[in-house]
mmCIF file of C-alpha atoms and ligand atoms in Angstrom:
data_model
loop_
_atom_site.group_PDB
_atom_site.id
_atom_site.type_symbol
_atom_site.label_atom_id
_atom_site.label_comp_id
_atom_site.label_asym_id
_atom_site.label_seq_id
_atom_site.Cartn_x
_atom_site.Cartn_y
_atom_site.Cartn_z
ATOM 1 C CA MET A 218 4.643 34.643 -55.836
ATOM 2 C CA THR A 219 2.430 35.144 -58.920
ATOM 3 C CA LYS A 220 -0.364 37.100 -57.711
ATOM 4 C CA ASN A 221 -2.993 35.713 -59.965
ATOM 5 C CA ALA A 222 -1.772 32.140 -60.158
ATOM 6 C CA THR A 223 -4.701 30.146 -62.064
ATOM 7 C CA THR A 224 -5.206 26.728 -60.018
ATOM 8 C CA LYS A 225 -6.549 24.285 -62.470
ATOM 9 C CA LYS A 226 -10.100 23.406 -62.469
ATOM 10 C CA PRO A 227 -10.722 20.572 -60.150
ATOM 11 C CA PRO A 228 -12.513 17.825 -61.842
ATOM 12 C CA THR A 229 -16.313 17.671 -60.983
ATOM 13 C CA VAL A 230 -19.180 15.050 -60.033
ATOM 14 C CA ASN A 231 -21.404 18.579 -59.204
ATOM 15 C CA LYS A 232 -23.438 18.956 -62.306
ATOM 16 C CA THR A 233 -27.029 17.224 -63.291
ATOM 17 C CA VAL A 234 -28.922 17.248 -66.498
ATOM 18 C CA ALA A 235 -31.190 15.030 -68.082
ATOM 19 C CA PRO A 236 -29.447 14.900 -71.552
ATOM 20 C CA GLU A 237 -31.473 14.807 -74.797
ATOM 21 C CA PRO A 238 -31.732 11.039 -76.274
ATOM 22 C CA SER A 239 -29.789 12.540 -78.976
ATOM 23 C CA LYS A 240 -26.765 13.558 -76.836
ATOM 24 C CA ILE A 241 -27.054 9.803 -75.610
ATOM 25 C CA GLY A 242 -26.338 8.372 -79.178
ATOM 26 C CA ASP A 243 -22.979 11.025 -79.952
ATOM 27 C CA TYR A 244 -21.818 9.520 -76.410
ATOM 28 C CA TYR A 245 -22.134 6.446 -77.066
ATOM 29 C CA ASP A 246 -20.353 6.174 -80.662
ATOM 30 C CA HIS A 247 -17.361 8.213 -79.068
ATOM 31 C CA LYS A 248 -14.475 6.255 -80.204
ATOM 32 C CA VAL A 249 -14.015 5.665 -76.130
ATOM 33 C CA PHE A 250 -16.456 2.710 -77.003
ATOM 34 C CA ASP A 251 -15.013 0.850 -79.343
ATOM 35 C CA LEU A 252 -11.906 1.045 -76.792
ATOM 36 C CA MET A 253 -14.554 -0.160 -74.184
ATOM 37 C CA THR A 254 -15.646 -3.300 -76.722
ATOM 38 C CA GLN A 255 -12.549 -4.953 -75.320
ATOM 39 C CA LEU A 256 -13.902 -4.746 -71.833
ATOM 40 C CA GLY A 257 -16.366 -7.863 -70.718
ATOM 41 C CA ASP A 258 -16.955 -8.971 -74.249
ATOM 42 C CA GLY A 259 -19.156 -5.820 -74.782
ATOM 43 C CA ASN A 260 -20.899 -5.880 -72.096
ATOM 44 C CA LEU A 261 -21.519 -1.974 -70.416
ATOM 45 C CA HIS A 262 -22.973 -2.653 -67.062
ATOM 46 C CA TYR A 263 -22.414 -3.925 -63.678
ATOM 47 C CA GLY A 264 -20.953 -6.265 -62.377
ATOM 48 C CA TYR A 265 -23.481 -8.560 -59.991
ATOM 49 C CA TRP A 266 -21.654 -10.435 -56.943
ATOM 50 C CA PHE A 267 -24.067 -12.932 -55.176
ATOM 51 C CA ASP A 268 -22.478 -12.641 -51.972
ATOM 52 C CA ASP A 269 -19.086 -11.560 -49.773
ATOM 53 C CA ASN A 270 -17.544 -15.061 -50.961
ATOM 54 C CA ASP A 271 -18.560 -15.025 -55.071
ATOM 55 C CA THR A 272 -15.068 -14.990 -56.292
ATOM 56 C CA ALA A 273 -16.229 -13.650 -59.936
ATOM 57 C CA THR A 274 -13.936 -11.543 -61.790
ATOM 58 C CA PHE A 275 -15.795 -8.737 -63.265
ATOM 59 C CA ASP A 276 -15.856 -9.660 -66.896
ATOM 60 C CA GLN A 277 -17.761 -13.200 -64.929
ATOM 61 C CA ALA A 278 -19.360 -10.631 -62.725
ATOM 62 C CA MET A 279 -21.298 -8.605 -65.456
ATOM 63 C CA VAL A 280 -22.514 -11.908 -67.034
ATOM 64 C CA GLN A 281 -23.967 -12.564 -63.752
ATOM 65 C CA MET A 282 -25.942 -10.034 -63.924
ATOM 66 C CA THR A 283 -27.620 -10.371 -67.440
ATOM 67 C CA ASP A 284 -28.406 -13.909 -66.033
ATOM 68 C CA GLU A 285 -30.183 -12.815 -63.001
ATOM 69 C CA MET A 286 -32.347 -10.521 -65.664
ATOM 70 C CA ILE A 287 -33.007 -13.334 -67.682
ATOM 71 C CA ARG A 288 -34.238 -14.995 -64.368
ATOM 72 C CA ARG A 289 -36.352 -12.383 -63.974
ATOM 73 C CA LEU A 290 -37.574 -12.018 -67.705
ATOM 74 C CA ASP A 291 -38.320 -15.634 -67.955
ATOM 75 C CA PRO A 292 -39.187 -15.982 -71.255
ATOM 76 C CA ARG A 293 -40.487 -18.984 -73.014
ATOM 77 C CA PRO A 294 -38.789 -20.592 -76.489
ATOM 78 C CA GLY A 295 -39.647 -18.490 -79.521
ATOM 79 C CA ASP A 296 -40.925 -15.564 -77.259
ATOM 80 C CA ARG A 297 -39.848 -12.201 -78.712
ATOM 81 C CA ILE A 298 -38.381 -9.712 -76.844
ATOM 82 C CA LEU A 299 -37.456 -5.786 -76.901
ATOM 83 C CA ASP A 300 -34.281 -4.546 -75.527
ATOM 84 C CA VAL A 301 -34.419 -0.947 -74.467
ATOM 85 C CA GLY A 302 -31.524 0.163 -74.487
ATOM 86 C CA CYS A 303 -29.203 -2.711 -76.326
ATOM 87 C CA GLY A 304 -25.716 -1.551 -75.785
ATOM 88 C CA ASN A 305 -22.794 -3.417 -78.276
ATOM 89 C CA GLY A 306 -25.749 -6.384 -78.225
ATOM 90 C CA THR A 307 -23.644 -8.521 -75.470
ATOM 91 C CA PRO A 308 -26.873 -9.246 -73.353
ATOM 92 C CA ALA A 309 -29.293 -9.525 -75.803
ATOM 93 C CA MET A 310 -27.096 -12.575 -77.429
ATOM 94 C CA GLN A 311 -26.415 -14.108 -73.951
ATOM 95 C CA LEU A 312 -30.699 -14.265 -73.856
ATOM 96 C CA ALA A 313 -31.078 -15.255 -76.981
ATOM 97 C CA ARG A 314 -28.153 -18.912 -76.489
ATOM 98 C CA ALA A 315 -29.994 -18.896 -73.480
ATOM 99 C CA ARG A 316 -33.750 -19.098 -73.724
ATOM 100 C CA ASP A 317 -33.799 -19.722 -77.155
ATOM 101 C CA VAL A 318 -35.993 -16.672 -77.902
ATOM 102 C CA GLU A 319 -36.104 -13.732 -80.189
ATOM 103 C CA VAL A 320 -34.495 -10.432 -79.475
ATOM 104 C CA VAL A 321 -34.990 -6.788 -80.848
ATOM 105 C CA GLY A 322 -32.646 -4.530 -79.232
ATOM 106 C CA ILE A 323 -32.962 -0.745 -79.652
ATOM 107 C CA SER A 324 -30.268 1.444 -79.017
ATOM 108 C CA VAL A 325 -29.850 6.049 -79.538
ATOM 109 C CA SER A 326 -26.042 4.520 -80.932
ATOM 110 C CA ALA A 327 -25.767 4.338 -84.827
ATOM 111 C CA ARG A 328 -22.376 2.841 -84.558
ATOM 112 C CA GLN A 329 -23.965 0.318 -81.633
ATOM 113 C CA VAL A 330 -26.294 -0.964 -83.720
ATOM 114 C CA GLU A 331 -24.278 -1.423 -86.694
ATOM 115 C CA ARG A 332 -21.658 -3.252 -84.303
ATOM 116 C CA GLY A 333 -24.290 -5.244 -82.458
ATOM 117 C CA ASN A 334 -25.701 -6.392 -85.846
ATOM 118 C CA ARG A 335 -21.857 -7.239 -86.748
ATOM 119 C CA ARG A 336 -21.683 -9.286 -84.079
ATOM 120 C CA ALA A 337 -24.910 -11.351 -84.558
ATOM 121 C CA GLN A 338 -23.899 -12.173 -87.849
ATOM 122 C CA GLU A 339 -20.445 -13.473 -87.181
ATOM 123 C CA ALA A 340 -21.989 -15.326 -84.083
ATOM 124 C CA GLY A 341 -24.959 -17.333 -86.271
ATOM 125 C CA LEU A 342 -27.568 -15.223 -84.426
ATOM 126 C CA GLY A 343 -28.552 -13.170 -86.877
ATOM 127 C CA ASP A 344 -31.676 -14.592 -87.520
ATOM 128 C CA ARG A 345 -33.298 -13.777 -84.660
ATOM 129 C CA VAL A 346 -30.829 -11.247 -83.070
ATOM 130 C CA ARG A 347 -31.027 -7.155 -84.446
ATOM 131 C CA PHE A 348 -30.656 -4.245 -83.746
ATOM 132 C CA GLU A 349 -31.892 -0.877 -84.937
ATOM 133 C CA GLN A 350 -31.476 3.525 -84.071
ATOM 134 C CA ILE A 351 -34.820 3.822 -82.248
ATOM 135 C CA ASP A 352 -35.100 6.161 -79.789
ATOM 136 C CA ALA A 353 -37.639 4.208 -76.851
ATOM 137 C CA MET A 354 -39.079 7.835 -75.925
ATOM 138 C CA ASN A 355 -41.502 7.274 -79.344
ATOM 139 C CA LEU A 356 -41.404 3.271 -80.288
ATOM 140 C CA PRO A 357 -42.547 2.776 -83.504
ATOM 141 C CA PHE A 358 -43.686 -1.315 -82.922
ATOM 142 C CA ASP A 359 -47.246 -2.302 -83.241
ATOM 143 C CA ASN A 360 -48.984 -2.570 -79.776
ATOM 144 C CA GLY A 361 -48.669 -5.882 -78.316
ATOM 145 C CA SER A 362 -45.993 -6.825 -80.648
ATOM 146 C CA PHE A 363 -43.460 -8.301 -77.864
ATOM 147 C CA ASP A 364 -43.807 -11.065 -75.448
ATOM 148 C CA HIS A 365 -41.134 -9.636 -72.596
ATOM 149 C CA ALA A 366 -39.232 -6.565 -72.754
ATOM 150 C CA TRP A 367 -36.481 -5.164 -70.358
ATOM 151 C CA ALA A 368 -33.819 -2.788 -69.642
ATOM 152 C CA LEU A 369 -30.678 -3.480 -68.652
ATOM 153 C CA GLU A 370 -28.782 -0.338 -67.636
ATOM 154 C CA SER A 371 -29.798 1.918 -70.202
ATOM 155 C CA MET A 372 -33.033 3.761 -68.296
ATOM 156 C CA LEU A 373 -30.359 6.105 -66.592
ATOM 157 C CA HIS A 374 -30.493 7.848 -69.512
ATOM 158 C CA MET A 375 -33.522 8.442 -70.247
ATOM 159 C CA PRO A 376 -34.901 11.541 -69.518
ATOM 160 C CA ASP A 377 -38.749 10.742 -68.967
ATOM 161 C CA LYS A 378 -39.337 6.994 -67.678
ATOM 162 C CA GLN A 379 -42.667 7.353 -67.670
ATOM 163 C CA GLN A 380 -42.941 8.426 -70.898
ATOM 164 C CA VAL A 381 -40.470 5.037 -71.572
ATOM 165 C CA LEU A 382 -42.736 2.536 -69.880
ATOM 166 C CA THR A 383 -45.882 3.856 -70.941
ATOM 167 C CA GLN A 384 -44.684 2.908 -74.462
ATOM 168 C CA VAL A 385 -43.255 -0.031 -73.714
ATOM 169 C CA ASN A 386 -46.516 -1.200 -71.999
ATOM 170 C CA ARG A 387 -48.552 -0.289 -75.674
ATOM 171 C CA VAL A 388 -46.004 -2.702 -77.318
ATOM 172 C CA VAL A 389 -45.783 -5.843 -74.969
ATOM 173 C CA CYS A 390 -48.213 -8.185 -75.082
ATOM 174 C CA SER A 391 -50.837 -8.733 -71.110
ATOM 175 C CA GLY A 392 -48.780 -10.701 -68.650
ATOM 176 C CA ALA A 393 -45.567 -9.134 -70.437
ATOM 177 C CA ARG A 394 -42.690 -9.069 -67.767
ATOM 178 C CA MET A 395 -40.532 -5.977 -67.832
ATOM 179 C CA PRO A 396 -36.842 -5.790 -65.624
ATOM 180 C CA ILE A 397 -34.896 -3.041 -64.712
ATOM 181 C CA ALA A 398 -31.250 -2.688 -63.906
ATOM 182 C CA ASP A 399 -30.741 0.342 -62.940
ATOM 183 C CA MET A 400 -28.561 3.221 -60.897
ATOM 184 C CA VAL A 401 -30.585 5.372 -58.526
ATOM 185 C CA TYR A 402 -29.995 7.509 -55.820
ATOM 186 C CA LEU A 403 -30.962 6.309 -52.408
ATOM 187 C CA ASN A 404 -32.529 6.944 -49.371
ATOM 188 C CA PRO A 405 -33.053 10.176 -50.184
ATOM 189 C CA ASP A 406 -33.841 12.869 -47.423
ATOM 190 C CA PRO A 407 -36.155 15.280 -48.257
ATOM 191 C CA GLY A 408 -34.580 18.211 -45.599
ATOM 192 C CA GLN A 409 -31.008 17.286 -46.790
ATOM 193 C CA PRO A 410 -29.146 18.025 -49.931
ATOM 194 C CA ARG A 411 -27.303 15.121 -51.612
ATOM 195 C CA THR A 412 -23.525 15.224 -50.888
ATOM 196 C CA ALA A 413 -23.060 14.542 -54.942
ATOM 197 C CA THR A 414 -24.632 14.156 -57.883
ATOM 198 C CA VAL A 415 -23.943 12.688 -61.222
ATOM 199 C CA SER A 416 -22.004 14.481 -63.437
ATOM 200 C CA ASP A 417 -22.891 14.903 -67.279
ATOM 201 C CA THR A 418 -19.508 14.655 -68.180
ATOM 202 C CA THR A 419 -19.103 11.316 -66.222
ATOM 203 C CA ILE A 420 -22.345 9.251 -67.482
ATOM 204 C CA TYR A 421 -24.805 11.201 -69.806
ATOM 205 C CA ALA A 422 -27.491 10.187 -66.458
ATOM 206 C CA SER A 423 -30.980 11.556 -65.242
ATOM 207 C CA LEU A 424 -31.342 9.234 -62.465
ATOM 208 C CA THR A 425 -34.425 8.760 -60.291
ATOM 209 C CA ASP A 426 -34.830 8.496 -56.874
ATOM 210 C CA ILE A 427 -35.290 4.385 -55.471
ATOM 211 C CA GLY A 428 -38.350 5.029 -53.963
ATOM 212 C CA ASP A 429 -39.972 6.503 -57.783
ATOM 213 C CA TYR A 430 -39.795 3.295 -59.291
ATOM 214 C CA PRO A 431 -43.178 1.657 -58.201
ATOM 215 C CA GLY A 432 -45.159 4.674 -58.867
ATOM 216 C CA ILE A 433 -44.116 5.283 -62.295
ATOM 217 C CA PHE A 434 -44.174 1.932 -63.290
ATOM 218 C CA ARG A 435 -47.898 2.512 -62.138
ATOM 219 C CA ALA A 436 -48.292 5.613 -63.899
ATOM 220 C CA ALA A 437 -46.924 3.734 -67.097
ATOM 221 C CA GLY A 438 -50.286 0.847 -66.714
ATOM 222 C CA PHE A 439 -47.687 -1.787 -64.776
ATOM 223 C CA THR A 440 -48.309 -3.820 -61.993
ATOM 224 C CA VAL A 441 -44.921 -4.000 -59.622
ATOM 225 C CA LEU A 442 -43.221 -7.881 -59.235
ATOM 226 C CA GLU A 443 -40.287 -6.156 -57.148
ATOM 227 C CA LEU A 444 -37.893 -3.641 -56.163
ATOM 228 C CA THR A 445 -34.565 -4.769 -55.051
ATOM 229 C CA ASP A 446 -31.835 -2.795 -53.327
ATOM 230 C CA ILE A 447 -28.372 -4.111 -55.136
ATOM 231 C CA THR A 448 -25.800 -2.013 -54.234
ATOM 232 C CA ARG A 449 -24.094 -4.380 -52.171
ATOM 233 C CA GLU A 450 -23.955 -6.738 -54.696
ATOM 234 C CA THR A 451 -23.305 -4.380 -57.321
ATOM 235 C CA ALA A 452 -20.335 -2.629 -55.507
ATOM 236 C CA LYS A 453 -17.435 -4.326 -56.565
ATOM 237 C CA THR A 454 -18.164 -2.988 -59.800
ATOM 238 C CA TYR A 455 -15.914 0.285 -59.574
ATOM 239 C CA ASP A 456 -12.864 -1.516 -58.202
ATOM 240 C CA GLY A 457 -13.121 -3.835 -61.685
ATOM 241 C CA TYR A 458 -13.556 -0.963 -63.880
ATOM 242 C CA VAL A 459 -11.331 1.622 -62.341
ATOM 243 C CA GLU A 460 -8.450 -1.140 -62.692
ATOM 244 C CA TRP A 461 -9.285 -1.952 -66.138
ATOM 245 C CA ILE A 462 -9.221 1.827 -67.079
ATOM 246 C CA ARG A 463 -5.706 1.675 -65.187
ATOM 247 C CA ALA A 464 -4.487 -0.622 -67.174
ATOM 248 C CA HIS A 465 -5.735 0.670 -70.695
ATOM 249 C CA ARG A 466 -4.380 4.056 -70.041
ATOM 250 C CA ASP A 467 -2.418 4.000 -73.081
ATOM 251 C CA GLU A 468 -5.251 3.771 -75.072
ATOM 252 C CA TYR A 469 -7.572 6.320 -73.734
ATOM 253 C CA VAL A 470 -4.976 8.614 -73.722
ATOM 254 C CA ASP A 471 -4.459 8.341 -78.170
ATOM 255 C CA ILE A 472 -8.213 9.226 -77.737
ATOM 256 C CA ILE A 473 -8.649 11.486 -75.150
ATOM 257 C CA GLY A 474 -5.352 13.284 -73.966
ATOM 258 C CA VAL A 475 -3.875 12.989 -70.434
ATOM 259 C CA GLU A 476 -6.039 15.276 -68.834
ATOM 260 C CA GLY A 477 -9.108 13.676 -70.678
ATOM 261 C CA TYR A 478 -7.757 10.515 -68.876
ATOM 262 C CA ASP A 479 -7.312 11.912 -65.692
ATOM 263 C CA LEU A 480 -10.991 13.650 -65.709
ATOM 264 C CA PHE A 481 -12.423 10.105 -66.470
ATOM 265 C CA LEU A 482 -10.374 8.118 -63.948
ATOM 266 C CA HIS A 483 -11.146 10.719 -61.798
ATOM 267 C CA ASN A 484 -15.417 10.610 -62.262
ATOM 268 C CA GLN A 485 -15.356 7.047 -63.039
ATOM 269 C CA ALA A 486 -13.960 6.530 -59.253
ATOM 270 C CA ALA A 487 -16.056 9.339 -57.952
ATOM 271 C CA LEU A 488 -18.762 7.850 -59.027
ATOM 272 C CA GLY A 489 -17.812 4.427 -57.160
ATOM 273 C CA LYS A 490 -16.876 6.420 -53.641
ATOM 274 C CA MET A 491 -20.858 8.110 -53.786
ATOM 275 C CA PRO A 492 -23.000 7.309 -51.002
ATOM 276 C CA GLU A 493 -26.405 8.010 -52.542
ATOM 277 C CA LEU A 494 -25.813 6.283 -55.290
ATOM 278 C CA GLY A 495 -27.300 3.199 -55.971
ATOM 279 C CA TYR A 496 -28.068 0.256 -58.171
ATOM 280 C CA ILE A 497 -31.758 -2.190 -58.179
ATOM 281 C CA PHE A 498 -33.692 -4.594 -60.017
ATOM 282 C CA ALA A 499 -37.129 -3.536 -60.656
ATOM 283 C CA THR A 500 -39.441 -5.726 -62.300
ATOM 284 C CA ALA A 501 -43.020 -5.253 -63.598
ATOM 285 C CA GLN A 502 -45.737 -6.687 -65.572
ATOM 286 C CA ARG A 503 -48.685 -5.617 -68.044
ATOM 287 C CA PRO A 504 -52.051 -6.724 -66.173
HETATM 288 N N1 SAH B 222 -27.741 -2.925 -72.033
HETATM 289 C C1 SAH B 222 -26.190 -2.639 -72.875
HETATM 290 C C2 SAH B 222 -26.044 -1.382 -72.679
HETATM 291 C C3 SAH B 222 -26.133 -0.264 -71.459
HETATM 292 S S1 SAH B 222 -25.289 1.079 -71.698
HETATM 293 C C4 SAH B 222 -26.011 -3.558 -71.456
HETATM 294 O O1 SAH B 222 -26.083 -3.985 -70.550
HETATM 295 O O2 SAH B 222 -24.806 -3.902 -72.162
HETATM 296 C C5 SAH B 222 -27.187 1.965 -71.992
HETATM 297 C C6 SAH B 222 -27.875 1.512 -73.353
HETATM 298 O O3 SAH B 222 -28.983 2.514 -74.108
HETATM 299 C C7 SAH B 222 -26.968 2.733 -75.046
HETATM 300 O O4 SAH B 222 -26.984 1.349 -75.830
HETATM 301 C C8 SAH B 222 -27.608 3.852 -75.164
HETATM 302 O O5 SAH B 222 -27.764 3.440 -76.338
HETATM 303 C C9 SAH B 222 -28.919 3.323 -74.904
HETATM 304 N N2 SAH B 222 -30.178 4.279 -74.705
HETATM 305 C C10 SAH B 222 -29.727 5.560 -73.646
HETATM 306 N N3 SAH B 222 -30.549 6.319 -74.451
HETATM 307 C C11 SAH B 222 -31.718 5.358 -75.372
HETATM 308 C C12 SAH B 222 -33.136 5.900 -75.682
HETATM 309 N N4 SAH B 222 -33.726 7.019 -74.959
HETATM 310 N N5 SAH B 222 -33.432 5.119 -76.308
HETATM 311 C C13 SAH B 222 -33.004 3.669 -76.658
HETATM 312 N N6 SAH B 222 -31.747 3.709 -76.195
HETATM 313 C C14 SAH B 222 -31.326 4.411 -75.917
#
């Protein structure tokens, strides 16, 4: 028997950090996200299922999630919308088609911006949907230059949510709505340590407690319209995602190797089982 046999370090989801925006950009520039454009037409967010009888596939449920955000944004034709954390541009294009609006999407990932602009051109939407590499912590837009804004599953990455929302509040008009879909920690009990936290190696997140959102909105100058816990409506997401990761094992292994793949799969499956991890819609309005 070998005395000092080294055991492989088990994959972990126990570390929390507030990563810098440039690191988030590098993360989304990774080749893994080229592969992931094959999932859900480039959508990079949870699925939304209306109830237990909703038989939507994961791809369809991601479209339903964007539809729910569009309903909350409720823009008029011709409005100009800021999409904070645009990903591959799929939600912006769904919005532009559904409501005949103009969308400016921002991302810290250069590859996403390039991909989004190419896809918008190919879809014939290049005249009213465009993407720019901009950090939401420091928006270069004029005061009141957007009718509404949204953030679909991007706030989780923002180290200072109040700073981002203060910036958004400045660049939107009076009356503008700002729906957010975001991962949060649920019902934190102040006396109890969490059983797990989200790892920086898993999704590069700095999550907020669910109860903190209204205060952050108000401190940024917004009136709160809604805080809805949709943990249940989004719960099937990780089943769909893990199934997709398994089905694309060979492509993942080509990019990140067998060990990298095993760790990635483990972390994603673990996220889906974390009792503290929840999901919300939070909608606010600039007075
Ligand atoms: N809304 C898209 C993408 C979600 S992925 C969708 O639903 O498909 C998260 C997105 O947030 C990525 O595009 C990432 O680049 C962006 N993001 C993260 N931090 C950011 C920051 N500080 N400024 C701008 N975009 C950011």
